[in-house]
Coordinates of C-alpha atoms in Angstrom, one line a residue:
X1 CA 45.7 -101.4 -85.2
X2 CA 45.4 -105.0 -85.4
X3 CA 48.6 -107.2 -84.4
X4 CA 49.1 -110.7 -85.3
X5 CA 48.7 -113.3 -82.4
X6 CA 51.7 -114.9 -81.0
X7 CA 53.0 -118.1 -82.0
X8 CA 50.6 -121.3 -80.8
X9 CA 52.3 -122.5 -77.7
X10 CA 50.1 -126.0 -78.4
X11 CA 47.7 -126.6 -81.1
X12 CA 44.9 -125.4 -78.4
X13 CA 46.4 -122.0 -78.6
X14 CA 46.4 -121.8 -82.3
X15 CA 44.0 -119.4 -83.7
X16 CA 40.3 -121.2 -83.4
X17 CA 38.2 -121.5 -86.4
X18 CA 36.3 -124.7 -86.2
X19 CA 38.0 -127.5 -84.5
X20 CA 40.5 -128.1 -81.7
X21 CA 43.0 -131.0 -82.8
X22 CA 43.7 -132.0 -79.0
X23 CA 45.4 -135.3 -79.6
X24 CA 48.3 -134.1 -81.7
X25 CA 49.4 -132.3 -78.6
X26 CA 49.2 -135.4 -76.5
X27 CA 51.2 -137.3 -79.3
X28 CA 53.6 -134.5 -79.5
X29 CA 54.5 -134.8 -76.0
X30 CA 55.1 -139.0 -75.9
X31 CA 57.5 -138.4 -78.6
X32 CA 59.5 -135.8 -76.8
X33 CA 59.4 -138.0 -73.7
X34 CA 61.0 -140.6 -76.0
X35 CA 63.6 -138.6 -77.1
X36 CA 64.7 -137.7 -73.6
X37 CA 64.7 -141.5 -72.7
X38 CA 66.8 -142.1 -75.9
X39 CA 69.6 -139.6 -75.0
X40 CA 69.7 -141.2 -71.5
X41 CA 70.4 -144.6 -72.9
X42 CA 73.0 -143.2 -75.1
X43 CA 74.9 -141.5 -72.6
X44 CA 75.0 -144.7 -70.3
X45 CA 75.5 -146.6 -73.4
X46 CA 72.7 -148.8 -72.7
X47 CA 71.6 -151.2 -75.5
X48 CA 68.3 -151.2 -77.5
X49 CA 66.9 -148.6 -75.1
X50 CA 64.7 -146.5 -77.4
X51 CA 67.4 -146.5 -79.9
X52 CA 64.9 -145.4 -82.7
X53 CA 63.4 -142.6 -80.9
X54 CA 65.3 -139.9 -83.2
X55 CA 62.3 -140.7 -85.4
X56 CA 60.3 -138.5 -82.9
X57 CA 61.8 -135.5 -85.2
X58 CA 60.3 -136.5 -88.5
X59 CA 57.2 -137.1 -86.7
X60 CA 57.5 -133.5 -84.8
X61 CA 58.2 -132.2 -88.7
X62 CA 54.9 -133.7 -89.8
X63 CA 52.6 -132.0 -87.2
X64 CA 54.4 -128.8 -87.4
X65 CA 53.6 -128.7 -91.2
X66 CA 50.0 -128.7 -90.2
X67 CA 50.0 -126.6 -87.3
X68 CA 51.8 -123.8 -89.1
X69 CA 49.7 -124.1 -92.1
X70 CA 46.6 -124.5 -89.9
X71 CA 47.7 -121.4 -87.7
X72 CA 49.1 -118.8 -90.3
X73 CA 48.1 -119.5 -93.8
X74 CA 44.9 -117.7 -93.6
X75 CA 46.1 -115.1 -91.2
X76 CA 49.5 -113.8 -90.7
X77 CA 51.0 -115.6 -93.8
X78 CA 48.4 -113.8 -96.0
X79 CA 48.1 -110.2 -94.7
X80 CA 51.5 -109.7 -92.7
X81 CA 54.8 -109.1 -93.7
X82 CA 58.1 -111.7 -93.4
X83 CA 59.3 -109.8 -90.5
X84 CA 56.3 -110.0 -88.7
X85 CA 55.9 -113.9 -89.0
X86 CA 59.7 -113.9 -88.1
X87 CA 59.2 -112.2 -85.0
X88 CA 56.1 -114.2 -84.0
X89 CA 58.0 -117.3 -84.2
X90 CA 61.1 -116.1 -82.6
X91 CA 59.0 -114.9 -79.5
X92 CA 57.4 -118.2 -79.5
X93 CA 60.9 -120.3 -79.7
X94 CA 63.5 -118.2 -78.3
X95 CA 62.8 -117.9 -74.5
X96 CA 63.2 -121.5 -73.9
X97 CA 66.2 -121.7 -76.3
X98 CA 67.9 -119.2 -74.5
X99 CA 67.5 -121.2 -71.2
X100 CA 68.7 -124.3 -73.1
X101 CA 71.6 -122.5 -74.1
X102 CA 72.2 -121.4 -70.8
X103 CA 72.0 -124.8 -69.4
X104 CA 74.1 -126.2 -72.2
X105 CA 76.9 -123.6 -71.5
X106 CA 77.0 -124.2 -67.8
X107 CA 77.4 -127.8 -68.5
X108 CA 80.5 -127.3 -70.9
X109 CA 81.9 -125.0 -68.3
X110 CA 81.6 -127.9 -65.4
X111 CA 82.8 -130.6 -67.7
X112 CA 85.9 -128.4 -68.6
X113 CA 86.7 -127.6 -64.9
X114 CA 86.9 -131.5 -64.4
X115 CA 89.0 -131.8 -67.4
X116 CA 86.3 -133.6 -69.6
X117 CA 86.4 -131.1 -72.6
X118 CA 88.6 -128.2 -73.4
X119 CA 87.2 -125.0 -75.1
X120 CA 88.5 -121.3 -75.0
X121 CA 85.8 -118.3 -73.9
X122 CA 86.0 -117.0 -77.5
X123 CA 85.3 -120.4 -78.6
X124 CA 82.1 -120.6 -76.5
X125 CA 80.9 -117.0 -77.2
X126 CA 80.9 -118.0 -80.9
X127 CA 79.0 -121.1 -80.4
X128 CA 76.5 -119.3 -78.7
X129 CA 76.4 -116.5 -81.4
X130 CA 76.2 -119.2 -84.0
X131 CA 73.7 -120.8 -82.0
X132 CA 71.3 -117.7 -81.8
X133 CA 71.6 -117.4 -85.4
X134 CA 70.5 -120.9 -86.2
X135 CA 74.1 -121.6 -88.1
X136 CA 75.2 -125.0 -87.8
X137 CA 78.9 -125.4 -86.9
X138 CA 81.5 -128.0 -88.1
X139 CA 82.4 -130.5 -85.4
X140 CA 80.8 -133.8 -84.0
X141 CA 77.3 -131.8 -83.6
X142 CA 76.2 -128.9 -85.5
X143 CA 75.1 -127.2 -82.2
X144 CA 77.6 -128.2 -79.8
X145 CA 76.2 -126.4 -76.5
X146 CA 72.4 -127.9 -77.3
X147 CA 72.5 -130.8 -80.0
X148 CA 68.9 -130.9 -80.2
X149 CA 68.5 -127.5 -81.5
X150 CA 69.5 -129.0 -85.0
X151 CA 66.0 -129.9 -85.6
X152 CA 64.6 -126.3 -84.6
X153 CA 67.1 -124.5 -86.6
X154 CA 66.0 -126.5 -89.7
X155 CA 62.4 -126.0 -88.8
X156 CA 62.8 -122.2 -88.2
X157 CA 64.7 -121.5 -91.6
X158 CA 61.7 -124.0 -93.1
X159 CA 59.1 -121.7 -91.7
X160 CA 60.8 -118.7 -93.4
X161 CA 60.8 -121.0 -96.7
X162 CA 57.2 -121.7 -96.1
X163 CA 56.4 -118.1 -95.7
X164 CA 58.2 -117.0 -99.0
X165 CA 56.3 -119.8 -101.0
X166 CA 53.1 -119.1 -99.4
X167 CA 51.4 -118.1 -102.5
X168 CA 52.9 -120.7 -104.7
X169 CA 51.5 -123.6 -102.3
X170 CA 48.5 -125.6 -103.5
X171 CA 47.3 -129.4 -103.3
X172 CA 48.3 -129.9 -107.1
X173 CA 51.8 -128.3 -106.6
X174 CA 52.6 -130.1 -103.3
X175 CA 51.4 -133.3 -104.9
X176 CA 54.1 -132.7 -107.5
X177 CA 56.6 -131.7 -105.2
X178 CA 56.3 -134.4 -102.4
X179 CA 57.3 -137.3 -104.5
X180 CA 60.5 -135.3 -105.2
X181 CA 61.2 -135.0 -101.6
X182 CA 60.3 -138.3 -100.7
X183 CA 63.2 -139.7 -103.2
X184 CA 65.5 -137.2 -101.5
X185 CA 64.5 -138.5 -97.9
X186 CA 64.6 -142.1 -98.9
X187 CA 68.2 -141.4 -100.9
X188 CA 69.5 -139.8 -97.6
X189 CA 68.1 -142.9 -95.4
X190 CA 69.9 -145.5 -97.7
X191 CA 73.6 -143.4 -98.0
X192 CA 73.1 -142.7 -94.0
X193 CA 71.6 -145.9 -92.7
X194 CA 68.5 -144.6 -91.7
X195 CA 66.9 -140.9 -90.9
X196 CA 68.8 -140.2 -87.6
X197 CA 70.5 -137.4 -89.6
X198 CA 70.5 -133.7 -89.5
X199 CA 72.2 -133.3 -86.0
X200 CA 75.8 -132.9 -87.8
X201 CA 77.1 -130.9 -90.9
X202 CA 78.1 -134.4 -92.0
X203 CA 74.7 -135.6 -92.4
X204 CA 72.6 -132.5 -92.2
X205 CA 71.5 -132.6 -95.8
X206 CA 69.5 -135.8 -94.5
X207 CA 67.6 -133.8 -91.9
X208 CA 66.7 -131.0 -94.6
X209 CA 65.4 -133.8 -96.9
X210 CA 63.4 -135.4 -94.3
X211 CA 62.0 -131.9 -93.3
X212 CA 60.9 -131.0 -96.8
X213 CA 58.9 -134.2 -96.8
X214 CA 57.5 -134.4 -93.6
X215 CA 56.9 -130.7 -93.3
X216 CA 55.5 -130.7 -96.9
X217 CA 53.2 -133.8 -96.0
X218 CA 51.6 -131.8 -93.2
X219 CA 51.0 -128.8 -95.4
X220 CA 49.4 -131.0 -97.8
X221 CA 47.2 -132.6 -95.2
X222 CA 45.9 -129.4 -93.9
X223 CA 44.9 -128.2 -97.2
X224 CA 43.1 -131.5 -98.2
X225 CA 41.6 -131.2 -94.4
X226 CA 40.5 -127.5 -95.3
X227 CA 38.8 -128.6 -98.6
X228 CA 37.1 -131.7 -97.0
X229 CA 39.1 -134.3 -99.2
X230 CA 40.8 -136.1 -96.4
X231 CA 39.8 -139.9 -96.3
X232 CA 38.1 -141.2 -93.4
X233 CA 40.5 -143.2 -91.0
X234 CA 38.6 -144.6 -87.9
X235 CA 41.2 -145.4 -85.5
X236 CA 40.9 -145.2 -81.7
X237 CA 43.2 -142.7 -79.7
X238 CA 45.0 -145.8 -78.3
X239 CA 45.8 -147.3 -81.5
X240 CA 47.2 -144.0 -82.7
X241 CA 49.5 -143.8 -79.7
X242 CA 50.2 -147.4 -79.5
X243 CA 51.6 -147.1 -83.2
X244 CA 53.5 -144.2 -82.6
X245 CA 55.5 -145.4 -79.4
X246 CA 55.9 -148.9 -81.6
X247 CA 57.8 -146.7 -84.2
X248 CA 60.1 -144.9 -81.4
X249 CA 60.9 -148.3 -79.9
X250 CA 60.9 -151.2 -82.2
X251 CA 64.4 -152.6 -82.0
X252 CA 66.3 -152.5 -85.6
X253 CA 70.1 -152.5 -86.2
X254 CA 70.9 -149.1 -86.6
X255 CA 72.6 -147.5 -89.9
X256 CA 71.6 -150.6 -92.0
X257 CA 69.5 -151.0 -95.4
X258 CA 67.1 -152.7 -93.3
X259 CA 66.9 -149.5 -90.9
X260 CA 66.6 -147.2 -93.8
X261 CA 63.3 -149.1 -94.9
X262 CA 61.9 -149.0 -91.8
X263 CA 62.5 -145.3 -91.1
X264 CA 61.2 -144.5 -94.8
X265 CA 57.9 -146.4 -94.3
X266 CA 57.5 -144.7 -90.8
X267 CA 58.5 -141.0 -91.9
X268 CA 56.8 -141.4 -95.6
X269 CA 53.6 -143.4 -94.6
X270 CA 52.8 -144.2 -91.2
X271 CA 53.3 -140.5 -89.7
X272 CA 51.4 -138.8 -92.3
X273 CA 48.3 -141.5 -91.8
X274 CA 48.8 -141.0 -88.1
X275 CA 48.1 -137.3 -88.3
X276 CA 45.1 -138.1 -90.8
X277 CA 43.5 -140.1 -88.3
X278 CA 44.7 -138.0 -85.2
X279 CA 42.8 -134.9 -86.5
X280 CA 39.6 -136.9 -87.0
X281 CA 39.8 -138.0 -83.0
X282 CA 37.8 -135.9 -80.2
X283 CA 39.4 -137.3 -77.4
X284 CA 37.3 -137.0 -74.1
X285 CA 37.5 -134.2 -71.5
X286 CA 39.8 -136.0 -69.2
X287 CA 42.1 -137.3 -72.2
X288 CA 41.9 -133.6 -73.5
X289 CA 43.1 -132.3 -70.6
X290 CA 46.1 -134.8 -70.4
X291 CA 47.0 -134.1 -74.0
X292 CA 46.7 -130.2 -73.5
X293 CA 49.6 -130.8 -70.7
X294 CA 51.8 -133.3 -72.6
X295 CA 51.4 -130.5 -75.5
X296 CA 52.4 -127.6 -73.3
X297 CA 55.3 -129.8 -72.1
X298 CA 56.7 -131.0 -75.2
X299 CA 58.7 -128.2 -76.6
X300 CA 60.0 -127.0 -73.3
X301 CA 61.1 -130.5 -72.5
X302 CA 62.8 -131.2 -75.9
X303 CA 65.0 -128.0 -76.1
X304 CA 66.1 -127.9 -72.3
X305 CA 66.5 -131.6 -71.6
X306 CA 69.9 -132.5 -73.1
X307 CA 72.1 -130.3 -70.8
X308 CA 69.7 -131.7 -67.7
X309 CA 70.1 -135.2 -68.2
X310 CA 73.5 -135.1 -69.5
X311 CA 74.6 -133.5 -66.1
X312 CA 72.8 -136.1 -64.1
X313 CA 74.0 -139.1 -66.2
X314 CA 77.5 -137.7 -66.0
X315 CA 77.6 -137.4 -62.4
X316 CA 76.2 -141.0 -61.8
X317 CA 78.7 -142.4 -64.1
X318 CA 81.5 -141.3 -62.0
X319 CA 80.7 -143.6 -59.3
X320 CA 81.3 -146.7 -61.8
X321 CA 77.6 -148.3 -61.3
X322 CA 76.4 -151.5 -62.4
X323 CA 74.3 -151.6 -65.7
X324 CA 71.1 -152.5 -63.5
X325 CA 71.8 -149.4 -61.5
X326 CA 72.1 -147.3 -64.7
X327 CA 68.7 -148.8 -66.2
X328 CA 67.0 -148.2 -62.6
X329 CA 67.9 -144.4 -63.0
X330 CA 66.8 -143.7 -66.3
X331 CA 63.2 -142.8 -65.2
X332 CA 64.2 -140.8 -62.3
X333 CA 66.6 -138.8 -64.4
X334 CA 63.5 -138.3 -67.3
X335 CA 61.5 -137.0 -64.2
X336 CA 63.9 -134.8 -63.1
X337 CA 64.2 -133.3 -66.9
X338 CA 60.3 -133.2 -67.0
X339 CA 60.2 -131.1 -63.7
X340 CA 63.1 -128.7 -65.0
X341 CA 61.1 -128.1 -68.2
X342 CA 57.8 -127.7 -66.4
X343 CA 59.4 -125.0 -64.0
X344 CA 60.8 -123.2 -67.1
X345 CA 58.0 -123.3 -68.9
X346 CA 55.5 -121.9 -66.3
X347 CA 58.2 -119.7 -64.2
X348 CA 59.8 -118.2 -67.1
X349 CA 58.8 -119.0 -70.8
X350 CA 55.0 -118.2 -70.4
X351 CA 55.6 -115.0 -68.2
X352 CA 58.1 -113.8 -70.9
X353 CA 55.7 -114.1 -73.6
X354 CA 53.0 -112.5 -71.8
X355 CA 55.0 -109.7 -71.3
X356 CA 56.1 -109.7 -74.9
X357 CA 52.4 -109.7 -76.0
X358 CA 51.4 -106.8 -73.5
X359 CA 54.4 -104.6 -74.7
X360 CA 53.6 -105.4 -78.4
X361 CA 49.8 -104.2 -77.7
X362 CA 50.9 -101.2 -76.0
X363 CA 53.5 -100.4 -78.7
X364 CA 50.9 -100.3 -81.0
X365 CA 47.9 -98.9 -79.3
X366 CA 46.5 -95.7 -80.5
X367 CA 47.5 -92.8 -78.8
X368 CA 44.8 -90.6 -77.1
X369 CA 43.4 -87.9 -79.2
X370 CA 43.3 -84.0 -78.1
X371 CA 41.0 -83.2 -75.2

């Protein structure tokens, strides 16, 4: 019996048809590292230290729309059931999510032991259950144990909506829907002073609107690519990567109309164009190997880094260090997060998913007939 393939770990792992979009993996890894640096700067209260790296999330959404459409619309979404698709996505996302939640819960316990936070065991259990169910809760963060989980929750629910609407999706309908999604995203940007939204119930509507447009744009780009209708954009690898990095580091006063305009231009124009350009570039062997490594690292780093860097930063802040010392510690702390993510990927996540895949094959293998 044929069984659906596991969710792609990177674009390279998606079902191969004709093209390997190697550059997308590298870009996703670069964006994930920018998010790590931003969170370290936020904890240390460092001014102008990757403050706009939250735009990595709209970029992730654009890539995800393309990759999920490429990997599943002509396969599991067409021939499988919702529960099969949901299982594939859960098997891909949850092993590392469980690790991130474990790290986050341990950090809360450590902070409580120092009197920094107060919480009860039933509250902690409730937060874990809500996190596993991808249900946001009231409070400063929608997912207190693992704050970056908000984007994962929106994307997973969005994947399910994608499956439910799969027969409705077409270039014509997406072309009609995307302007509506764009207006919703732009309105949220002006209301909240930018697209750094979604991480709290107070602004989650902005995150949903951003996902709807960016993910939908990725799906549309895939359909146009499949029909050979994309315009030719000749951009070098370094120009594509440079524009992405520039969008994540360009200083701009947060929560202002100017910041809203900037974010709208990045999410609504730049990132879809970068995707179109990137899928038309074939990197050389060495750069492809580097991109593959960044792609493997990106999700583990994104979903596990926050408790790791929080622990390191809070430990250093107890020593009342001067600001120059905090700046000097940013890259070493990011290195710790990268090493931890790589170890969790290679020692836990990949073996766990191999085991799940083998178990599924064994479960559905045909039984031997009578001798």
